[in-house]
Tab-separated table of C-alpha atoms in Angstrom:
chain	number	residue	atom	x	y	z
X	140	MET	CA	137.134	65.069	123.231
X	141	HIS	CA	136.407	68.738	123.406
X	142	ARG	CA	132.738	69.543	123.626
X	143	VAL	CA	131.048	72.870	123.573
X	144	LYS	CA	127.443	73.047	124.580
X	145	VAL	CA	125.621	75.445	122.305
X	146	ARG	CA	122.290	76.690	123.510
X	147	VAL	CA	119.984	77.098	120.551
X	148	VAL	CA	117.798	80.087	121.150
X	149	GLU	CA	114.495	80.187	119.310
X	150	ASP	CA	115.366	83.503	117.680
X	151	ALA	CA	118.576	82.065	116.290
X	152	LEU	CA	116.520	79.538	114.368
X	153	ASP	CA	114.630	82.308	112.713
X	154	ALA	CA	116.604	83.269	109.630
X	155	ASN	CA	114.783	86.570	109.353
X	156	ASN	CA	115.838	87.748	112.794
X	157	THR	CA	119.413	86.640	112.155
X	158	ILE	CA	119.572	88.677	108.975
X	159	ALA	CA	117.796	91.634	110.628
X	160	ALA	CA	120.544	91.646	113.268
X	161	ALA	CA	123.203	91.646	110.529
X	162	ASN	CA	121.462	94.611	108.880
X	163	ARG	CA	121.322	96.321	112.269
X	164	ALA	CA	125.058	95.861	112.737
X	165	ASP	CA	125.745	97.383	109.312
X	166	PHE	CA	123.467	100.345	110.041
X	167	ASP	CA	125.184	100.887	113.414
X	168	ARG	CA	128.617	100.774	111.800
X	169	GLU	CA	127.551	103.590	109.463
X	170	GLY	CA	125.674	105.509	112.178
X	171	VAL	CA	122.384	105.285	110.303
X	172	THR	CA	119.042	105.449	112.109
X	173	VAL	CA	116.437	103.276	110.403
X	174	LEU	CA	112.688	103.606	110.356
X	175	ASN	CA	110.274	100.983	109.004
X	176	LEU	CA	107.235	102.829	107.611
X	177	MET	CA	104.079	100.761	107.152
X	178	SER	CA	100.459	101.319	106.087
X	179	ALA	CA	97.607	100.052	103.939
X	180	PRO	CA	97.811	100.805	100.198
X	181	GLY	CA	97.147	104.446	99.465
X	182	ALA	CA	97.349	105.734	103.041
X	183	GLY	CA	99.793	108.410	101.962
X	184	LYS	CA	103.270	107.209	103.018
X	185	THR	CA	105.030	108.708	100.005
X	186	THR	CA	103.226	112.046	100.178
X	187	LEU	CA	104.137	112.180	103.868
X	188	LEU	CA	107.818	111.651	103.017
X	189	GLU	CA	107.672	114.266	100.242
X	190	ARG	CA	106.425	116.731	102.863
X	191	ALA	CA	108.523	115.684	105.852
X	192	LEU	CA	111.988	114.978	104.478
X	193	PRO	CA	113.169	118.028	102.486
X	194	GLY	CA	115.240	120.362	104.660
X	195	LEU	CA	114.949	118.078	107.682
X	196	GLY	CA	118.405	118.916	109.077
X	197	VAL	CA	119.460	115.277	109.158
X	198	ARG	CA	120.358	113.590	105.873
X	199	PRO	CA	117.505	111.286	104.784
X	200	GLY	CA	117.465	108.343	102.398
X	201	VAL	CA	114.598	106.106	101.329
X	202	LEU	CA	114.332	102.435	100.457
X	203	GLU	CA	111.121	102.028	98.457
X	204	GLY	CA	109.370	98.669	98.735
X	205	ASP	CA	106.753	97.972	96.086
X	206	VAL	CA	105.357	94.887	94.411
X	207	ALA	CA	105.909	96.529	91.033
X	208	GLY	CA	106.824	99.851	89.482
X	209	SER	CA	108.926	102.770	90.677
X	210	LEU	CA	106.309	105.525	90.889
X	211	ASP	CA	107.008	106.383	94.523
X	212	ALA	CA	110.771	106.270	94.076
X	213	ASP	CA	110.446	108.640	91.112
X	214	ARG	CA	108.403	111.070	93.207
X	215	LEU	CA	111.044	111.151	95.947
X	216	ALA	CA	113.935	111.408	93.493
X	217	ASP	CA	112.179	114.497	92.113
X	218	LYS	CA	112.591	116.006	95.588
X	219	HIS	CA	116.341	115.203	95.507
X	220	ILE	CA	116.023	112.551	98.210
X	221	PRO	CA	118.419	109.600	97.703
X	222	VAL	CA	116.166	106.628	96.976
X	223	THR	CA	116.629	102.961	96.112
X	224	GLN	CA	113.804	100.899	94.619
X	225	LEU	CA	113.183	97.364	95.845
X	226	ASN	CA	110.528	95.429	93.896
X	227	THR	CA	109.085	92.221	95.340
X	228	ASP	CA	107.429	90.829	92.198
X	229	GLN	CA	109.880	88.000	91.626
X	230	GLY	CA	107.310	85.459	92.834
X	231	PHE	CA	103.973	84.746	91.150
X	232	GLY	CA	102.050	87.673	92.527
X	233	GLY	CA	104.815	89.381	94.456
X	234	GLU	CA	105.716	89.396	98.120
X	235	CYS	CA	103.264	91.366	100.251
X	236	HIS	CA	105.935	92.668	102.639
X	237	LEU	CA	109.625	93.373	102.976
X	238	ASP	CA	111.753	91.008	105.038
X	239	ALA	CA	115.278	91.337	106.380
X	240	ASN	CA	116.804	89.455	103.463
X	241	MET	CA	115.183	91.695	100.846
X	242	VAL	CA	116.446	94.762	102.689
X	243	ARG	CA	119.893	93.164	102.928
X	244	SER	CA	119.951	92.635	99.174
X	245	ALA	CA	119.449	96.382	98.754
X	246	LEU	CA	122.189	97.478	101.168
X	247	PRO	CA	125.008	97.587	98.578
X	248	SER	CA	123.020	100.074	96.503
X	249	LEU	CA	122.290	102.375	99.457
X	250	PRO	CA	124.700	105.299	100.052
X	251	LEU	CA	124.758	104.572	103.798
X	252	SER	CA	127.735	106.799	104.532
X	253	ASP	CA	125.799	109.807	103.180
X	254	ILE	CA	122.629	109.076	105.166
X	255	ASP	CA	121.681	109.799	108.795
X	256	LEU	CA	118.099	108.552	108.623
X	257	LEU	CA	117.010	105.706	106.346
X	258	ILE	CA	113.270	105.325	105.848
X	259	ILE	CA	112.186	101.911	104.618
X	260	GLU	CA	108.811	102.388	102.959
X	261	ASN	CA	107.246	98.952	103.242
X	262	VAL	CA	104.737	97.370	100.828
X	263	GLY	CA	101.208	98.715	101.436
X	264	ASN	CA	99.658	96.005	103.609
X	265	LEU	CA	98.274	95.921	107.153
X	266	VAL	CA	99.100	92.281	107.902
X	267	CYS	CA	102.477	90.763	107.042
X	268	PRO	CA	104.882	93.726	107.222
X	269	ALA	CA	104.332	93.767	111.007
X	270	GLU	CA	105.692	90.216	111.255
X	271	PHE	CA	109.131	90.859	109.766
X	272	ARG	CA	111.810	92.885	111.499
X	273	VAL	CA	114.322	94.267	109.008
X	274	GLY	CA	116.917	95.791	111.361
X	275	GLU	CA	115.064	99.033	112.096
X	276	ASP	CA	115.281	101.318	115.143
X	277	ALA	CA	111.590	102.151	115.076
X	278	ARG	CA	108.375	101.241	113.318
X	279	VAL	CA	105.809	103.833	112.339
X	280	MET	CA	102.465	103.217	110.746
X	281	VAL	CA	100.279	105.565	108.771
X	282	SER	CA	96.536	105.118	109.083
X	283	SER	CA	94.301	107.180	106.816
X	284	VAL	CA	90.996	108.412	108.217
X	285	THR	CA	89.367	107.301	104.941
X	286	GLU	CA	89.964	103.680	106.013
X	287	GLY	CA	87.544	103.956	108.930
X	288	GLU	CA	87.949	103.942	112.699
X	289	ASP	CA	87.700	100.146	113.051
X	290	LYS	CA	91.139	99.311	111.630
X	291	PRO	CA	92.986	98.798	114.969
X	292	LEU	CA	90.480	96.068	115.834
X	293	LYS	CA	90.813	94.368	112.456
X	294	TYR	CA	94.605	94.539	112.163
X	295	PRO	CA	95.720	94.474	115.810
X	296	LEU	CA	99.273	93.194	115.265
X	297	MET	CA	100.130	96.084	112.954
X	298	PHE	CA	98.862	98.705	115.401
X	299	ARG	CA	100.687	96.922	118.240
X	300	ALA	CA	103.972	96.597	116.343
X	301	CYS	CA	104.640	100.321	115.953
X	302	GLU	CA	106.027	103.062	118.164
X	303	LEU	CA	104.022	105.849	116.508
X	304	VAL	CA	100.716	106.038	114.630
X	305	ILE	CA	100.389	108.855	112.110
X	306	VAL	CA	96.716	109.520	111.366
X	307	ASN	CA	96.714	110.977	107.867
X	308	LYS	CA	94.274	112.790	105.528
X	309	ILE	CA	92.640	114.771	108.333
X	310	ASP	CA	91.796	117.432	105.722
X	311	LEU	CA	89.016	115.021	104.630
X	312	LEU	CA	87.514	114.584	108.116
X	313	GLU	CA	84.651	116.991	107.515
X	314	HIS	CA	83.516	114.893	104.531
X	315	LEU	CA	83.666	111.524	106.326
X	316	ASP	CA	81.751	109.748	109.086
X	317	PHE	CA	85.061	108.989	110.818
X	318	ASP	CA	84.784	109.167	114.625
X	319	MET	CA	88.202	110.110	116.074
X	320	GLU	CA	87.191	109.256	119.643
X	321	LYS	CA	86.217	105.756	118.547
X	322	PHE	CA	89.505	105.370	116.674
X	323	ASP	CA	91.466	106.433	119.772
X	324	TYR	CA	89.429	104.061	121.906
X	325	HIS	CA	90.047	101.116	119.535
X	326	LEU	CA	93.749	102.011	119.255
X	327	ASP	CA	94.154	102.183	123.036
X	328	GLY	CA	92.418	98.816	123.208
X	329	VAL	CA	95.160	97.123	121.178
X	330	HIS	CA	98.136	99.399	122.003
X	331	PRO	CA	97.431	101.488	125.122
X	332	GLY	CA	98.921	104.958	125.007
X	333	VAL	CA	100.872	104.580	121.749
X	334	PRO	CA	101.798	108.109	120.547
X	335	ARG	CA	99.675	109.372	117.664
X	336	MET	CA	99.898	112.443	115.433
X	337	LEU	CA	97.107	113.917	113.328
X	338	VAL	CA	98.367	115.155	109.989
X	339	SER	CA	97.426	116.000	106.439
X	340	ALA	CA	100.356	115.195	104.207
X	341	ARG	CA	98.443	116.943	101.436
X	342	THR	CA	97.991	120.321	103.157
X	343	GLY	CA	100.999	120.060	105.462
X	344	GLU	CA	98.941	120.299	108.661
X	345	GLY	CA	100.713	118.623	111.571
X	346	ILE	CA	103.825	117.772	109.537
X	347	HIS	CA	106.142	119.824	111.805
X	348	GLU	CA	105.375	117.353	114.596
X	349	VAL	CA	106.418	114.427	112.398
X	350	ARG	CA	109.598	116.258	111.388
X	351	ASP	CA	110.490	116.957	115.024
X	352	TRP	CA	109.885	113.317	115.892
X	353	LEU	CA	112.144	112.116	113.053
X	354	VAL	CA	114.969	114.452	114.087
X	355	ALA	CA	114.663	113.389	117.741
X	356	LEU	CA	114.698	109.710	116.736
X	357	THR	CA	117.810	110.252	114.653
X	358	SER	CA	119.757	111.999	117.427
X	359	ARG	CA	118.606	109.466	120.027
X	360	ALA	CA	119.339	106.368	117.953
X	361	GLY	CA	122.534	107.806	116.524
X	362	ALA	CA	123.950	108.767	119.943
X	363	PRO	CA	126.806	106.629	121.287
X	364	ALA	CA	125.490	104.085	123.819
W	57	MET	CA	102.895	43.703	87.046
W	58	HIS	CA	100.120	46.140	86.314
W	59	ARG	CA	101.307	49.667	85.771
W	60	VAL	CA	99.291	52.787	85.369
W	61	LYS	CA	101.016	55.842	84.120
W	62	VAL	CA	99.701	58.871	85.948
W	63	ARG	CA	100.354	62.166	84.373
W	64	VAL	CA	100.997	64.643	87.117
W	65	VAL	CA	99.589	67.960	86.085
W	66	GLU	CA	101.090	71.005	87.693
W	67	ASP	CA	97.746	72.149	89.013
W	68	ALA	CA	97.187	68.809	90.702
W	69	LEU	CA	100.316	69.426	92.755
W	70	ASP	CA	98.865	72.611	94.021
W	71	ALA	CA	96.825	71.715	97.075
W	72	ASN	CA	95.019	75.025	96.972
W	73	ASN	CA	93.641	74.449	93.489
W	74	THR	CA	92.609	70.905	94.379
W	75	ILE	CA	90.649	72.145	97.378
W	76	ALA	CA	89.202	75.043	95.397
W	77	ALA	CA	87.847	72.510	92.889
W	78	ALA	CA	86.274	70.538	95.751
W	79	ASN	CA	84.631	73.731	97.052
W	80	ARG	CA	83.444	74.471	93.523
W	81	ALA	CA	81.836	71.022	93.273
W	82	ASP	CA	80.011	71.577	96.574
W	83	PHE	CA	78.787	74.991	95.489
W	84	ASP	CA	77.555	73.535	92.170
W	85	ARG	CA	75.715	70.726	93.954
W	86	GLU	CA	73.824	73.349	95.971
W	87	GLY	CA	73.349	75.706	93.018
W	88	VAL	CA	75.238	78.517	94.732
W	89	THR	CA	76.993	81.263	92.760
W	90	VAL	CA	80.138	82.435	94.522
W	91	LEU	CA	81.870	85.778	94.362
W	92	ASN	CA	85.311	86.530	95.805
W	93	LEU	CA	85.319	90.185	96.879
W	94	MET	CA	88.742	91.775	97.358
W	95	SER	CA	90.161	95.213	98.193
W	96	ALA	CA	92.653	97.124	100.304
W	97	PRO	CA	91.744	97.703	103.971
W	98	GLY	CA	88.981	100.257	104.361
W	99	ALA	CA	87.979	100.464	100.683
W	100	GLY	CA	84.337	99.920	101.625
W	101	LYS	CA	83.540	96.269	100.867
W	102	THR	CA	81.192	95.857	103.819
W	103	THR	CA	79.366	99.148	103.262
W	104	LEU	CA	78.943	98.118	99.629
W	105	LEU	CA	77.371	94.824	100.688
W	106	GLU	CA	75.112	96.579	103.210
W	107	ARG	CA	73.853	98.711	100.328
W	108	ALA	CA	73.739	96.129	97.551
W	109	LEU	CA	72.402	92.958	99.152
W	110	PRO	CA	69.100	93.777	100.921
W	111	GLY	CA	66.109	93.083	98.653
W	112	LEU	CA	68.342	91.837	95.847
W	113	GLY	CA	65.855	89.256	94.530
W	114	VAL	CA	68.347	86.421	94.840
W	115	ARG	CA	69.131	85.059	98.304
W	116	PRO	CA	72.546	86.306	99.459
W	117	GLY	CA	74.923	84.989	102.079
W	118	VAL	CA	78.301	86.296	103.191
W	119	LEU	CA	81.479	84.651	104.386
W	120	GLU	CA	83.453	87.312	106.247
W	121	GLY	CA	87.227	86.964	106.173
W	122	ASP	CA	89.102	89.024	108.765
W	123	VAL	CA	92.368	88.694	110.628
W	124	ALA	CA	90.517	89.397	113.863
W	125	GLY	CA	87.150	90.552	115.154
W	126	SER	CA	83.613	90.245	113.832
W	127	LEU	CA	82.726	93.901	113.229
W	128	ASP	CA	81.805	93.447	109.577
W	129	ALA	CA	79.863	90.254	110.222
W	130	ASP	CA	77.896	92.061	112.943
W	131	ARG	CA	77.037	94.892	110.551
W	132	LEU	CA	75.691	92.473	107.942
W	133	ALA	CA	73.807	90.388	110.503
W	134	ASP	CA	72.080	93.638	111.530
W	135	LYS	CA	70.755	93.797	107.943
W	136	HIS	CA	69.425	90.223	108.272
W	137	ILE	CA	71.962	88.842	105.802
W	138	PRO	CA	73.137	85.300	106.673
W	139	VAL	CA	76.794	85.654	107.550
W	140	THR	CA	79.587	83.388	108.765
W	141	GLN	CA	82.771	84.806	110.301
W	142	LEU	CA	86.132	83.325	109.367
W	143	ASN	CA	89.112	84.698	111.344
W	144	THR	CA	92.647	84.069	110.123
W	145	ASP	CA	94.552	85.010	113.301
W	146	GLN	CA	95.591	81.491	114.232
W	147	GLY	CA	99.178	82.179	113.146
W	148	PHE	CA	101.482	84.753	114.721
W	149	GLY	CA	100.119	87.798	112.993
W	150	GLY	CA	97.276	86.236	111.039
W	151	GLU	CA	96.982	85.150	107.441
W	152	CYS	CA	96.743	88.062	105.031
W	153	HIS	CA	94.321	86.300	102.657
W	154	LEU	CA	91.750	83.544	102.437
W	155	ASP	CA	92.713	80.319	100.724
W	156	ALA	CA	90.593	77.410	99.528
W	157	ASN	CA	91.211	75.379	102.667
W	158	MET	CA	90.088	78.163	104.995
W	159	VAL	CA	86.912	78.577	102.938
W	160	ARG	CA	86.399	74.810	103.014
W	161	SER	CA	86.638	74.823	106.807
W	162	ALA	CA	83.729	77.275	106.873
W	163	LEU	CA	81.446	75.349	104.485
W	164	PRO	CA	79.717	73.275	107.209
W	165	SER	CA	78.590	76.465	108.948
W	166	LEU	CA	77.210	78.036	105.781
W	167	PRO	CA	73.483	77.504	105.046
W	168	LEU	CA	74.239	76.748	101.371
W	169	SER	CA	70.785	75.353	100.602
W	170	ASP	CA	69.237	78.706	101.577
W	171	ILE	CA	71.665	80.801	99.516
W	172	ASP	CA	71.756	81.655	95.799
W	173	LEU	CA	74.723	84.011	95.907
W	174	LEU	CA	77.591	83.613	98.358
W	175	ILE	CA	79.891	86.604	98.713
W	176	ILE	CA	83.280	85.797	100.180
W	177	GLU	CA	84.615	89.037	101.628
W	178	ASN	CA	88.360	88.508	101.580
W	179	VAL	CA	90.922	89.981	103.984
W	180	GLY	CA	91.710	93.603	103.095
W	181	ASN	CA	94.940	93.293	101.093
W	182	LEU	CA	95.945	94.083	97.506
W	183	VAL	CA	98.582	91.370	97.113
W	184	CYS	CA	98.012	87.801	98.274
W	185	PRO	CA	94.221	87.346	97.955
W	186	ALA	CA	94.670	87.488	94.167
W	187	GLU	CA	96.936	84.425	94.283
W	188	PHE	CA	94.484	82.019	95.888
W	189	ARG	CA	91.402	80.683	94.121
W	190	VAL	CA	88.775	79.536	96.604
W	191	GLY	CA	86.211	77.958	94.247
W	192	GLU	CA	84.526	81.178	93.156
W	193	ASP	CA	82.628	81.970	89.918
W	194	ALA	CA	83.909	85.503	89.734
W	195	ARG	CA	86.322	87.875	91.397
W	196	VAL	CA	85.479	91.504	92.008
W	197	MET	CA	87.715	94.119	93.481
W	198	VAL	CA	86.817	97.389	95.141
W	199	SER	CA	89.223	100.280	94.680
W	200	SER	CA	88.596	103.459	96.645
W	201	VAL	CA	89.402	106.779	94.992
W	202	THR	CA	91.049	107.837	98.270
W	203	GLU	CA	93.829	105.316	97.542
W	204	GLY	CA	95.027	107.237	94.501
W	205	GLU	CA	95.017	106.556	90.772
W	206	ASP	CA	98.361	104.693	90.755
W	207	LYS	CA	97.136	101.499	92.408
W	208	PRO	CA	96.746	99.370	89.211
W	209	LEU	CA	100.445	99.937	88.482
W	210	LYS	CA	101.537	99.060	92.010
W	211	TYR	CA	99.323	95.981	92.466
W	212	PRO	CA	98.944	94.675	88.894
W	213	LEU	CA	98.079	91.059	89.718
W	214	MET	CA	95.088	92.096	91.811
W	215	PHE	CA	93.672	94.329	89.085
W	216	ARG	CA	94.326	91.605	86.507
W	217	ALA	CA	92.745	88.844	88.572
W	218	CYS	CA	89.237	90.300	88.677
W	219	GLU	CA	86.285	90.398	86.304
W	220	LEU	CA	84.939	93.706	87.600
W	221	VAL	CA	86.476	96.752	89.289
W	222	ILE	CA	84.156	98.757	91.541
W	223	VAL	CA	85.534	102.270	92.036
W	224	ASN	CA	84.147	103.363	95.399
W	225	LYS	CA	83.818	106.594	97.435
W	226	ILE	CA	83.176	108.780	94.385
W	227	ASP	CA	81.263	111.139	96.710
W	228	LEU	CA	84.734	112.285	97.878
W	229	LEU	CA	86.067	113.003	94.371
W	230	GLU	CA	85.560	116.758	94.620
W	231	HIS	CA	87.787	116.857	97.720
W	232	LEU	CA	90.635	114.785	96.232
W	233	ASP	CA	93.300	115.188	93.547
W	234	PHE	CA	92.237	111.832	92.050
W	235	ASP	CA	92.404	111.826	88.245
W	236	MET	CA	89.854	109.328	86.891
W	237	GLU	CA	91.305	109.406	83.372
W	238	LYS	CA	94.714	108.462	84.711
W	239	PHE	CA	93.189	105.661	86.772
W	240	ASP	CA	91.386	104.304	83.686
W	241	TYR	CA	94.576	104.552	81.683
W	242	HIS	CA	96.605	102.669	84.321
W	243	LEU	CA	93.842	100.066	84.711
W	244	ASP	CA	93.669	99.488	80.949
W	245	GLY	CA	97.440	99.114	80.989
W	246	VAL	CA	97.289	96.095	83.288
W	247	HIS	CA	93.814	94.734	82.404
W	248	PRO	CA	92.590	96.169	79.116
W	249	GLY	CA	88.846	96.770	78.981
W	250	VAL	CA	87.948	95.220	82.346
W	251	PRO	CA	84.437	96.430	83.276
W	252	ARG	CA	84.376	99.144	85.935
W	253	MET	CA	81.572	100.789	87.882
W	254	LEU	CA	81.735	104.106	89.720
W	255	VAL	CA	79.846	104.010	92.993
W	256	SER	CA	79.467	105.570	96.394
W	257	ALA	CA	78.462	102.871	98.827
W	258	ARG	CA	77.897	105.667	101.341
W	259	THR	CA	75.368	107.699	99.311
W	260	GLY	CA	74.069	104.826	97.182
W	261	GLU	CA	75.147	106.398	93.883
W	262	GLY	CA	75.740	103.745	91.217
W	263	ILE	CA	74.684	100.867	93.480
W	264	HIS	CA	71.810	99.809	91.161
W	265	GLU	CA	74.437	98.883	88.561
W	266	VAL	CA	76.236	96.645	91.047
W	267	ARG	CA	72.944	95.035	92.064
W	268	ASP	CA	72.037	94.324	88.418
W	269	TRP	CA	75.476	92.811	87.842
W	270	LEU	CA	75.143	90.534	90.889
W	271	VAL	CA	71.708	89.319	89.788
W	272	ALA	CA	72.939	88.677	86.230
W	273	LEU	CA	75.965	86.770	87.548
W	274	THR	CA	73.726	84.632	89.740
W	275	SER	CA	71.347	83.684	86.923
W	276	ARG	CA	74.216	83.064	84.497
W	277	ALA	CA	76.325	80.999	86.860
W	278	GLY	CA	73.333	79.203	88.353
W	279	ALA	CA	71.915	78.233	84.944
W	280	PRO	CA	72.223	74.552	83.927
W	281	ALA	CA	75.189	74.079	81.579
């Protein structure tokens, strides 16, 4: 009798990671770089995209994750950015994050062949989105200074799970008690040396740095291995 | 053979509701009014409590729900408010909400006989906390004006699940594009006529109204039926 010994790897048991890998393969086939963008509600992800994406040089697309509504998708469509809405409110109160399967369900409605950089705007939440890979190349989180400098200590996994922290709403700093040194100290405590950029998506301050980063990510990830 | 027909009610199948009812019975036995306080991360729940609880007239206590750390509990302890910390980071990334069982696990460490009003400060999150009753008398949510006026549309269950909406950080209104009329309109769309209070926990503006509401809730809920 022919026997094949299959080694069951822990990751293979995790349906989410399996589906994330399938998404990844589809993105690779189309040469699309994918970014998972996460933050608390109201930190300014959509405003950041409105500022950063037009005229970027690479062709952007956005997958909008929301519990309900299509407000953010409408805002981006107004800027002529290809956008697909993904609502999570099928359950009782709605899913508080995107997972690989939800993203997979949206793939057929994404014009992948016309996109170089796909931004997946996750549901506003500092806990669960960090736990679910969706097939992305990089994870970026937006932290608004209005949320206070203690957030890295209270939501350590989220701040650990990203490759870049965008500190937003710095135009409000002079009206807040926010202590940037303390924030940096707390952030280095949970994710030593993670790159961070100070921006105001509202005024445009610092946005060029984000744009440069996105373009560099796209050429790096899109380059043949 | 003796047969008893048991009607299985849907709620009885829901372990969370069963445990919430047990919590409720314990709170009633001790004459404690319980408030479930919810918001997005950094909306100002703890600062609000620091402002509203000292010298309230009724004896407050706080159960602090956080993924990790005890920063908020430390701040309240500094104000001589009895506080118990409940961390949810036992799982991989931490639970994104409190449920009835987590609250129940904290009951033995709460000095219920010395408390008239127990505030349960939930994990900062606008999705899942609204789905789990914990045995509370009332649910209050804090919405910061820095989060934008679209939040009721994006997180409808949360805004529907509460008896009072506290609109915080109004001291920043003059520096924001926040449109209060739009916010009211969106809020009435998902929860028509829900009471709302405009406050600045930082400056103290409007806090007397919150204090009066808390005292009224405590006498109403604590009154013999």
